Short mmCIF file of C-alpha atoms in Angstrom, two decimals:
data_model
loop_
_atom_site.label_atom_id
_atom_site.label_comp_id
_atom_site.label_asym_id
_atom_site.label_seq_id
_atom_site.Cartn_x
_atom_site.Cartn_y
_atom_site.Cartn_z
CA MET A 721 18.31 -38.69 -16.96
CA SER A 722 15.29 -38.75 -15.17
CA THR A 723 12.45 -39.40 -17.68
CA GLN A 724 9.78 -38.71 -15.44
CA PRO A 725 7.08 -35.78 -16.86
CA LEU A 726 7.07 -32.25 -16.15
CA THR A 727 3.70 -31.40 -14.48
CA SER A 728 3.48 -27.50 -14.84
CA GLU A 729 0.72 -26.38 -16.87
CA ARG A 730 1.99 -25.94 -20.57
CA LEU A 731 0.95 -22.90 -22.18
CA GLY A 732 1.27 -22.02 -26.31
CA PHE A 733 2.18 -18.64 -27.66
CA ASP A 734 2.99 -17.78 -30.84
CA ASP A 735 6.48 -15.93 -30.31
CA GLU A 736 8.49 -14.84 -27.54
CA GLY A 737 7.49 -11.36 -27.41
CA ASP A 738 4.00 -12.83 -26.37
CA VAL A 739 5.20 -15.04 -23.50
CA VAL A 740 7.09 -12.03 -21.89
CA GLU A 741 3.80 -10.01 -22.14
CA HIS A 742 1.81 -12.81 -20.84
CA TYR A 743 4.29 -13.28 -17.78
CA LEU A 744 4.44 -9.75 -17.06
CA ARG A 745 0.66 -9.32 -17.14
CA GLN A 746 0.35 -12.59 -14.87
CA GLY A 747 2.40 -10.62 -12.40
CA TRP A 748 4.79 -13.72 -12.47
CA THR A 749 7.94 -11.54 -13.29
CA ASP A 750 9.73 -8.73 -10.69
CA GLY A 751 8.51 -6.34 -13.21
CA LEU A 752 10.90 -6.76 -15.85
CA PRO A 753 10.89 -9.17 -18.81
CA ILE A 754 12.01 -12.78 -18.60
CA VAL A 755 13.44 -16.08 -20.83
CA PRO A 756 10.47 -17.99 -21.61
CA PRO A 757 10.69 -21.34 -19.68
CA THR A 758 10.44 -23.49 -22.73
CA VAL A 759 10.21 -27.07 -21.98
CA ASP A 760 13.53 -27.87 -23.47
CA LYS A 761 15.19 -25.29 -21.86
CA VAL A 762 13.73 -26.63 -18.30
CA ARG A 763 14.82 -30.21 -18.65
CA GLN A 764 18.26 -29.05 -19.65
CA PHE A 765 18.41 -27.50 -16.45
CA LEU A 766 16.97 -30.97 -14.65
CA GLU A 767 19.38 -33.09 -16.47
CA TYR A 768 22.17 -30.62 -15.71
CA ALA A 769 21.76 -30.91 -11.96
CA GLY A 770 20.80 -34.57 -12.12
CA ARG A 771 17.34 -33.64 -10.16
CA SER A 772 14.34 -35.17 -11.04
CA PRO A 773 10.98 -32.85 -11.73
CA SER A 774 8.97 -33.51 -8.58
CA GLU A 775 11.98 -33.72 -5.98
CA ILE A 776 11.19 -31.61 -3.13
CA ILE A 777 13.70 -28.77 -2.77
CA ALA A 778 11.78 -26.95 0.23
CA THR A 779 8.71 -26.66 2.04
CA GLU A 780 6.88 -23.52 3.22
CA PRO A 781 4.66 -25.27 5.90
CA VAL A 782 3.01 -21.82 6.78
CA ARG A 783 1.82 -21.69 3.47
CA GLY A 784 1.36 -25.06 2.39
CA ARG A 785 3.84 -24.50 -0.25
CA VAL A 786 6.29 -27.14 -1.70
CA VAL A 787 9.10 -26.18 -3.58
CA THR A 788 10.21 -28.79 -6.44
CA ALA A 789 12.92 -29.28 -8.68
CA GLU A 790 10.66 -28.29 -11.74
CA LYS A 791 9.65 -24.85 -10.39
CA VAL A 792 12.81 -23.98 -9.19
CA ALA A 793 14.22 -25.04 -12.87
CA ILE A 794 11.68 -22.98 -14.47
CA ASN A 795 12.14 -19.74 -12.65
CA SER A 796 15.71 -19.82 -12.85
CA VAL A 797 15.12 -20.04 -16.66
CA MET A 798 13.19 -17.25 -16.60
CA ALA A 799 15.85 -15.30 -14.52
CA GLY A 800 18.19 -15.73 -17.35
CA CYS A 801 20.37 -18.44 -15.55
CA LEU A 802 22.88 -20.78 -17.48
CA PRO A 803 22.28 -24.39 -16.48
CA GLU A 804 25.76 -24.55 -14.76
CA TYR A 805 24.38 -21.90 -12.25
CA PHE A 806 21.22 -23.94 -11.31
CA PRO A 807 22.91 -26.51 -8.28
CA VAL A 808 23.39 -22.65 -6.77
CA VAL A 809 19.62 -21.71 -6.95
CA LEU A 810 18.58 -25.79 -5.78
CA THR A 811 21.18 -25.02 -3.05
CA ALA A 812 20.29 -21.68 -1.83
CA LEU A 813 16.32 -22.74 -1.68
CA GLU A 814 17.22 -25.72 0.35
CA ALA A 815 18.93 -23.60 2.67
CA MET A 816 16.09 -21.26 2.57
CA GLY A 817 14.10 -24.53 3.66
CA GLU A 818 15.73 -25.03 7.21
CA PRO A 819 13.11 -23.90 10.33
CA GLN A 820 16.34 -21.45 11.63
CA PHE A 821 16.12 -19.32 8.63
CA ASN A 822 11.88 -18.88 9.18
CA PHE A 823 11.37 -18.57 5.35
CA HIS A 824 7.60 -17.38 5.84
CA GLY A 825 8.56 -14.41 8.60
CA MET A 826 11.43 -13.42 6.42
CA THR A 827 9.62 -13.17 2.94
CA ALA A 828 6.63 -11.73 4.63
CA SER A 829 7.74 -9.19 7.14
CA THR A 830 7.21 -5.58 7.16
CA MET A 831 10.62 -5.37 8.06
CA GLY A 832 11.63 -5.98 3.96
CA ALA A 833 14.18 -8.10 4.30
CA ALA A 834 15.71 -9.95 1.16
CA VAL A 835 17.88 -13.31 0.59
CA LEU A 836 21.65 -12.25 0.33
CA MET A 837 23.55 -15.19 -1.28
CA VAL A 838 27.42 -15.11 -0.30
CA VAL A 839 29.18 -17.91 -2.57
CA ASN A 840 32.54 -19.56 -1.43
CA GLY A 841 34.99 -22.15 -2.86
CA PRO A 842 35.80 -23.10 -6.69
CA ILE A 843 32.33 -22.65 -7.97
CA ALA A 844 32.81 -19.25 -7.58
CA THR A 845 35.47 -18.61 -10.20
CA GLU A 846 34.01 -21.57 -12.43
CA LEU A 847 30.82 -19.43 -12.83
CA GLY A 848 32.21 -16.25 -12.58
CA LEU A 849 30.58 -14.67 -9.94
CA ASN A 850 31.72 -11.13 -9.53
CA SER A 851 33.42 -10.37 -5.68
CA GLY A 852 35.11 -7.30 -6.98
CA VAL A 853 34.33 -3.89 -8.31
CA SER A 854 30.76 -2.94 -7.92
CA VAL A 855 30.41 -6.24 -5.80
CA PHE A 856 26.66 -5.45 -5.21
CA GLY A 857 26.08 -3.85 -8.72
CA PRO A 858 24.91 -4.62 -11.73
CA GLY A 859 27.04 -6.29 -14.90
CA HIS A 860 27.55 -9.85 -13.98
CA ARG A 861 25.27 -12.63 -15.05
CA ALA A 862 25.67 -15.44 -12.57
CA ASN A 863 25.38 -12.40 -9.60
CA ALA A 864 22.52 -10.83 -11.34
CA THR A 865 20.83 -13.84 -12.21
CA ILE A 866 21.27 -16.74 -9.49
CA GLY A 867 19.68 -14.07 -6.82
CA ARG A 868 16.93 -13.05 -9.28
CA ALA A 869 15.76 -16.92 -9.49
CA VAL A 870 15.52 -17.09 -5.81
CA ARG A 871 13.46 -13.86 -6.06
CA LEU A 872 11.26 -15.13 -8.66
CA ILE A 873 10.41 -18.28 -6.47
CA ILE A 874 9.99 -16.26 -3.59
CA SER A 875 7.02 -14.79 -5.39
CA ASN A 876 5.86 -17.36 -7.61
CA VAL A 877 6.13 -20.36 -6.03
CA THR A 878 6.07 -19.58 -2.31
CA GLY A 879 3.37 -16.68 -2.97
CA ALA A 880 5.56 -13.78 -1.41
CA VAL A 881 4.13 -11.50 -3.93
CA PRO A 882 4.65 -8.01 -2.78
CA GLY A 883 1.53 -6.49 -1.52
CA GLN A 884 -0.02 -9.55 -0.87
CA LEU A 885 1.76 -11.65 1.69
CA ASP A 886 5.12 -9.69 1.20
CA LYS A 887 3.86 -6.41 3.34
CA ALA A 888 7.69 -4.93 3.43
CA THR A 889 7.18 -1.31 4.41
CA LEU A 890 10.49 -0.07 2.35
CA GLY A 891 12.31 -3.29 0.82
CA HIS A 892 15.13 -2.61 -1.10
CA ALA A 893 16.94 -3.32 -4.19
CA GLY A 894 18.34 -6.40 -3.01
CA LYS A 895 14.85 -7.93 -3.61
CA TYR A 896 15.60 -8.16 -7.38
CA SER A 897 18.97 -10.02 -6.66
CA TRP A 898 21.45 -10.38 -3.97
CA CYS A 899 24.27 -12.81 -4.67
CA ILE A 900 27.78 -12.38 -4.10
CA ALA A 901 30.86 -14.06 -3.86
CA GLU A 902 33.51 -13.42 -1.41
CA ALA A 903 36.92 -12.27 -2.39
CA GLU A 904 38.72 -14.95 -0.96
CA GLU A 905 41.81 -14.21 -2.34
CA VAL A 906 42.20 -10.83 -1.32
CA SER A 907 41.07 -11.77 2.31
CA PRO A 908 44.11 -12.39 4.81
CA TRP A 909 41.55 -14.97 6.62
CA GLU A 910 39.67 -18.05 6.21
CA PRO A 911 36.73 -18.02 3.81
CA LEU A 912 33.30 -17.68 5.37
CA HIS A 913 32.46 -21.35 4.49
CA VAL A 914 35.63 -22.69 6.10
CA GLU A 915 35.11 -20.69 9.47
CA ARG A 916 31.64 -22.34 9.29
CA GLY A 917 33.05 -25.91 9.00
CA LEU A 918 33.60 -26.55 5.21
CA SER A 919 36.78 -26.89 3.69
CA ALA A 920 38.06 -24.62 1.51
CA SER A 921 37.81 -27.24 -1.69
CA LYS A 922 34.66 -27.22 -1.08
CA SER A 923 31.71 -25.08 -2.73
CA ALA A 924 28.97 -23.37 -0.86
CA VAL A 925 26.44 -20.92 -0.74
CA THR A 926 25.41 -18.94 2.82
CA ILE A 927 22.16 -17.24 2.88
CA PHE A 928 21.10 -14.39 5.00
CA ALA A 929 17.92 -12.51 5.40
CA GLY A 930 19.35 -9.30 4.70
CA LEU A 931 18.26 -5.60 5.22
CA SER A 932 19.29 -2.79 3.25
CA PRO A 933 22.86 -2.07 3.56
CA THR A 934 24.77 0.56 5.04
CA GLN A 935 28.16 2.12 3.27
CA VAL A 936 30.56 3.30 5.71
CA ALA A 937 33.24 5.79 4.46
CA ASN A 938 36.61 6.08 5.87
CA GLY A 939 39.68 6.73 3.36
CA ALA A 940 41.76 8.96 5.67
CA SER A 941 42.83 6.13 8.17
CA HIS A 942 45.75 3.87 7.83
CA SER A 943 45.22 1.48 10.48
CA PRO A 944 42.61 -0.95 11.74
CA GLU A 945 41.08 1.26 14.98
CA PRO A 946 39.79 4.29 12.95
CA ILE A 947 38.48 2.44 10.29
CA LEU A 948 36.57 0.14 12.82
CA THR A 949 35.38 2.58 14.59
CA SER A 950 33.76 4.09 11.63
CA LEU A 951 31.95 1.10 11.27
CA SER A 952 30.76 0.92 14.47
CA ASP A 953 29.70 4.28 14.84
CA ALA A 954 27.36 3.14 11.92
CA MET A 955 26.37 -0.15 13.67
CA PHE A 956 24.60 1.85 16.23
CA ALA A 957 22.13 2.69 13.93
CA VAL A 958 21.20 -1.04 13.47
CA GLY A 959 19.85 -1.33 17.15
CA ARG A 960 20.77 -3.50 20.34
CA ASP A 961 21.51 -6.84 21.03
CA GLN A 962 21.62 -8.13 17.28
CA THR A 963 22.08 -11.75 17.46
CA GLU A 964 23.88 -11.85 13.65
CA LEU A 965 24.99 -8.95 11.43
CA ILE A 966 27.01 -8.48 8.56
CA VAL A 967 30.01 -6.55 7.92
CA VAL A 968 31.59 -6.31 4.64
CA LEU A 969 35.10 -5.22 4.57
CA CYS A 970 36.47 -4.15 1.29
CA PRO A 971 40.01 -4.48 -0.13
CA GLU A 972 41.61 -0.98 0.97
CA HIS A 973 40.09 -1.22 4.50
CA ILE A 974 41.50 -5.13 4.40
CA GLY A 975 44.74 -3.96 3.11
CA TYR A 976 45.36 -1.83 6.41
CA ILE A 977 44.09 -4.31 8.74
CA LYS A 978 46.20 -7.16 7.42
CA SER A 979 49.32 -5.18 7.30
CA ALA A 980 48.72 -4.46 11.47
CA GLY A 981 48.43 -8.30 11.47
CA TRP A 982 45.04 -8.43 12.82
CA SER A 983 42.99 -11.57 13.02
CA LYS A 984 39.58 -11.75 11.82
CA GLN A 985 38.60 -12.55 15.72
CA GLN A 986 39.96 -9.18 16.84
CA VAL A 987 38.03 -7.42 14.16
CA LYS A 988 34.92 -9.02 15.31
CA GLU A 989 36.07 -8.01 19.23
CA PHE A 990 36.99 -4.37 18.59
CA LEU A 991 33.89 -3.97 17.03
CA PHE A 992 31.92 -5.56 19.59
CA LYS A 993 33.19 -3.48 22.00
CA THR A 994 33.28 -0.28 20.61
CA ALA A 995 29.50 -0.58 19.23
CA GLN A 996 28.68 -0.29 23.08
CA ARG A 997 26.82 2.35 24.95
CA PRO A 998 25.10 2.65 28.07
CA LEU A 999 21.65 1.57 28.40
CA SER A 1000 20.74 5.30 29.35
CA GLU A 1001 21.72 6.21 25.85
CA TRP A 1002 19.93 3.38 24.53
CA GLU A 1003 16.71 4.50 26.09
CA LYS A 1004 17.17 8.38 24.58
CA ARG A 1005 16.73 6.85 20.92
CA GLY A 1006 13.68 4.77 21.72
CA ALA A 1007 15.77 1.49 21.92
CA LEU A 1008 14.12 0.91 25.49
CA PRO A 1009 10.41 0.70 25.03
CA GLN A 1010 9.75 -0.55 28.48
CA GLY A 1011 12.06 1.87 30.18
CA LEU A 1012 15.02 1.31 32.01
CA GLY A 1013 13.39 0.03 35.05
CA SER A 1014 15.46 -1.34 37.68
CA ASP A 1015 18.47 -1.68 35.42
CA ASP A 1016 21.82 0.66 35.98
CA PRO A 1017 21.39 3.57 33.30
CA ASP A 1018 25.14 3.24 33.17
CA ALA A 1019 25.97 -0.47 32.09
CA LEU A 1020 26.87 -0.73 28.50
CA ALA A 1021 24.52 -2.90 26.35
CA GLY A 1022 26.10 -3.68 22.71
CA VAL A 1023 24.54 -3.76 19.27
CA ALA A 1024 25.98 -7.07 18.92
CA LEU A 1025 25.26 -9.50 21.38
CA SER A 1026 28.92 -11.06 20.91
CA PRO A 1027 31.68 -10.89 19.05
CA ASP A 1028 30.54 -13.62 17.13
CA SER A 1029 27.14 -12.48 16.37
CA ILE A 1030 29.22 -10.54 13.91
CA THR A 1031 30.20 -12.09 10.28
CA VAL A 1032 32.79 -10.36 8.90
CA ILE A 1033 32.66 -10.73 4.65
CA VAL A 1034 35.42 -9.54 2.41
CA ALA A 1035 34.59 -8.39 -1.32
CA GLY A 1036 34.18 -5.22 -3.46
CA GLY A 1037 36.61 -3.19 -6.00
CA ALA A 1038 40.33 -2.88 -4.84
CA ALA A 1039 40.03 1.21 -4.99
CA GLY A 1040 38.05 3.04 -2.35
CA GLY A 1041 37.48 3.41 1.72
CA PHE A 1042 34.03 1.73 1.30
CA SER A 1043 32.81 -0.74 3.40
CA ASP A 1044 29.11 -2.15 4.53
CA ILE A 1045 26.98 -2.73 7.55
CA ILE A 1046 24.12 -5.07 6.71
CA ALA A 1047 21.88 -5.80 9.26
CA LEU A 1048 19.54 -8.75 9.61
CA TRP A 1049 15.84 -9.57 9.97
CA GLY A 1050 14.54 -9.28 12.96
CA GLY A 1051 17.96 -8.35 14.60
CA GLY A 1052 19.34 -11.78 13.43
CA SER A 1053 17.51 -13.73 15.92
CA ASN A 1054 14.19 -14.63 14.19
CA SER A 1055 16.10 -15.60 11.15
CA ARG A 1056 19.77 -17.11 11.39
CA SER A 1057 21.96 -17.44 8.26
CA VAL A 1058 22.60 -20.75 6.79
CA THR A 1059 25.60 -22.53 5.32
CA ARG A 1060 25.10 -24.83 2.75
CA GLU A 1061 27.89 -26.96 0.39
CA ILE A 1062 27.10 -27.35 -3.34
CA LEU A 1063 27.01 -30.14 -4.51
CA SER A 1064 27.95 -31.29 -8.19
CA ALA A 1065 25.49 -33.41 -9.94
CA SER A 1066 25.40 -37.00 -8.79
CA MET B 1431 6.71 -23.53 -46.98
CA THR B 1432 7.15 -24.38 -43.02
CA ILE B 1433 4.48 -24.74 -40.52
CA ALA B 1434 4.55 -22.21 -37.37
CA THR B 1435 5.02 -24.37 -34.30
CA ARG B 1436 3.55 -22.73 -30.97
CA LEU B 1437 6.10 -22.08 -28.47
CA GLU B 1438 5.38 -24.05 -25.54
CA VAL B 1439 6.34 -22.62 -22.09
CA LEU B 1440 5.85 -23.94 -18.19
CA ASP B 1441 3.56 -21.70 -15.54
CA PRO B 1442 6.53 -20.96 -13.01
CA THR B 1443 3.74 -20.63 -10.40
CA THR B 1444 2.70 -23.10 -7.38
CA ALA B 1445 -1.04 -22.83 -5.58
CA PRO B 1446 -0.71 -23.69 -1.66
CA ILE B 1447 -1.80 -26.99 -0.58
CA PRO B 1448 -4.92 -27.24 1.05
CA VAL B 1449 -4.75 -28.21 4.54
CA SER B 1450 -7.79 -30.10 5.96
CA ALA B 1451 -8.66 -28.41 9.60
CA VAL B 1452 -11.64 -28.43 11.75
CA ILE B 1453 -12.74 -25.47 14.07
CA ALA B 1454 -12.88 -26.50 17.58
CA PRO B 1455 -16.18 -26.67 19.40
CA ARG B 1456 -17.79 -23.22 20.20
CA PRO B 1457 -18.64 -22.56 24.03
CA GLU B 1458 -22.12 -21.60 24.83
CA THR B 1459 -21.15 -19.52 27.64
CA LEU B 1460 -17.83 -18.37 28.77
CA ASN B 1461 -19.19 -18.16 32.41
CA GLY B 1462 -17.27 -21.02 34.19
CA THR B 1463 -14.75 -21.43 31.73
CA VAL B 1464 -10.49 -21.36 32.27
CA ILE B 1465 -9.73 -18.94 29.41
CA GLY B 1466 -6.05 -18.55 27.95
CA LEU B 1467 -4.82 -14.92 26.85
CA LEU B 1468 -1.67 -16.00 24.32
CA ALA B 1469 0.15 -12.32 23.83
CA ASN B 1470 2.66 -12.97 20.73
CA GLY B 1471 5.37 -10.94 22.03
CA LYS B 1472 4.66 -7.60 20.42
CA LEU B 1473 5.16 -4.36 22.50
CA ASN B 1474 1.58 -4.01 22.86
CA SER B 1475 0.15 -7.56 22.82
CA GLU B 1476 -0.40 -7.87 26.46
CA PRO B 1477 -1.83 -4.63 27.04
CA LEU B 1478 -4.68 -5.24 24.64
CA LEU B 1479 -5.54 -8.58 26.08
CA GLU B 1480 -5.56 -7.14 29.33
CA TYR B 1481 -8.14 -4.76 27.73
CA VAL B 1482 -9.85 -7.75 26.25
CA GLN B 1483 -9.81 -9.81 29.42
CA GLU B 1484 -11.91 -6.33 31.26
CA ILE B 1485 -14.68 -6.31 28.97
CA LEU B 1486 -15.18 -9.72 29.22
CA ALA B 1487 -14.89 -9.74 32.52
CA ASP B 1488 -17.79 -7.22 32.55
CA ARG B 1489 -20.01 -9.75 31.06
CA PHE B 1490 -18.49 -13.43 32.48
CA GLU B 1491 -17.23 -14.65 35.21
CA PHE B 1492 -14.36 -17.23 34.55
CA LYS B 1493 -12.97 -19.93 36.38
CA ALA B 1494 -9.24 -19.24 36.17
CA VAL B 1495 -7.46 -17.10 33.42
CA VAL B 1496 -4.20 -18.27 32.19
CA THR B 1497 -1.77 -16.00 30.49
CA ARG B 1498 1.24 -16.57 28.43
CA ASN B 1499 3.37 -14.86 25.96
CA LYS B 1500 4.91 -16.98 23.21
CA GLY B 1501 8.10 -14.00 22.88
CA ASN B 1502 8.56 -13.97 19.59
CA ALA B 1503 6.06 -12.81 17.02
CA SER B 1504 7.81 -14.16 13.66
CA ARG B 1505 8.00 -17.74 15.30
CA PRO B 1506 5.51 -20.44 15.95
CA CYS B 1507 4.30 -20.37 19.31
CA PRO B 1508 6.72 -23.43 21.70
CA THR B 1509 5.67 -26.34 21.69
CA ASN B 1510 5.54 -26.37 25.79
CA ILE B 1511 3.12 -23.23 25.45
CA MET B 1512 0.55 -24.71 23.29
CA GLU B 1513 0.65 -28.01 25.06
CA GLU B 1514 -0.23 -26.26 28.75
CA MET B 1515 -2.68 -24.04 27.25
CA ALA B 1516 -4.39 -26.80 25.43
CA SER B 1517 -4.52 -28.95 28.33
CA GLN B 1518 -5.69 -26.32 30.97
CA CYS B 1519 -7.65 -23.72 28.92
CA ASP B 1520 -11.26 -24.11 27.38
CA LEU B 1521 -10.76 -21.46 24.74
CA VAL B 1522 -7.29 -19.16 24.08
CA ILE B 1523 -7.33 -15.96 22.64
CA THR B 1524 -4.32 -14.27 20.93
CA ALA B 1525 -3.61 -11.03 19.80
CA SER B 1526 -0.82 -8.88 17.83
CA GLY B 1527 -0.28 -5.58 19.24
CA ASP B 1528 2.45 -3.48 17.80
#
């Protein structure tokens, strides 16, 4: 247990309602009420994770911001987290501090990205993280509050307040909260964190700078080709040369793909090949602002740079042929996703 | 009778850490200087800088002009371009042009 003092300014109020009203008026929330971050609760979170208040979790050099464990704990309490969620929030923040994620750019840009967190491994079940029915919707405390904690930290600690440093043209609902678990028990393939080099027994969070998702319906097809062609059709809207983009496959679609015996790599290769069109077609849609130049107008150019530019995740409810395309900020090249193991308290 | 205790809560925000920086000395004239034009990678950043160069060239006679494009508006300028421009140029003008 750390005996280090908490250094944040202390504010006194007569009751919880006054705290909530003050925090709302200060612009310290996402526009919704918060849980008052009392000294005891913040200490409880830090003790659960075995972190000292002054420990630096991430830095944002462009803005000269330092994210300490104390500030992560305060905002996690405010978001409504339980102490056992706190290691996931800390790990997500550590991942966001990796230069490849480009923390400043993705939280400031007009393109309006949000941090999508995908949790894998035993911790997802332990915390009750939803990977099933209405996976991107409300109703699950762990999903809702872990995602919200990260959002509150982005504005309160790193200064990306909407309208100030956050200049999103549209933004999207994922900017309130965006945290899911992968439906590992439904997937016929290795989970995302295993694909990225961790063992299945480990827990991990992968963060993406995600744009608003596009839902793709196909309830009529019973084989991989037409299902995946529906998805590649929708992928064209994302634009050319994506370094990274996400496809979230629902259980119904996965069932048919599994029955046909397809590997995850086959799915990626099929999507890559079918989401290609001639340069002349891209030009018609304004995707070649410099013009064709000397390039062959019939040469094929793809939505994805390669099959491995496509990250495939399995999630969603058992009923319904609805999968998602999630493009990443700046075509995935300005911000690369980061997978990080969630370590238990030392 | 109990005495009501005030609820003590913590400020969730962080202020930026001030960074000390010094403004580079300003040249008295642009005549005889090597100027750098650094485009930020956005579509119109190069045409914008070309226009700036045209306007300045009406008033000043440069020794040389070094033009570079950092290629990605959302990432910092690559170190090699920064070092090259710092060593070659008396001043650098940069631009963002959507």
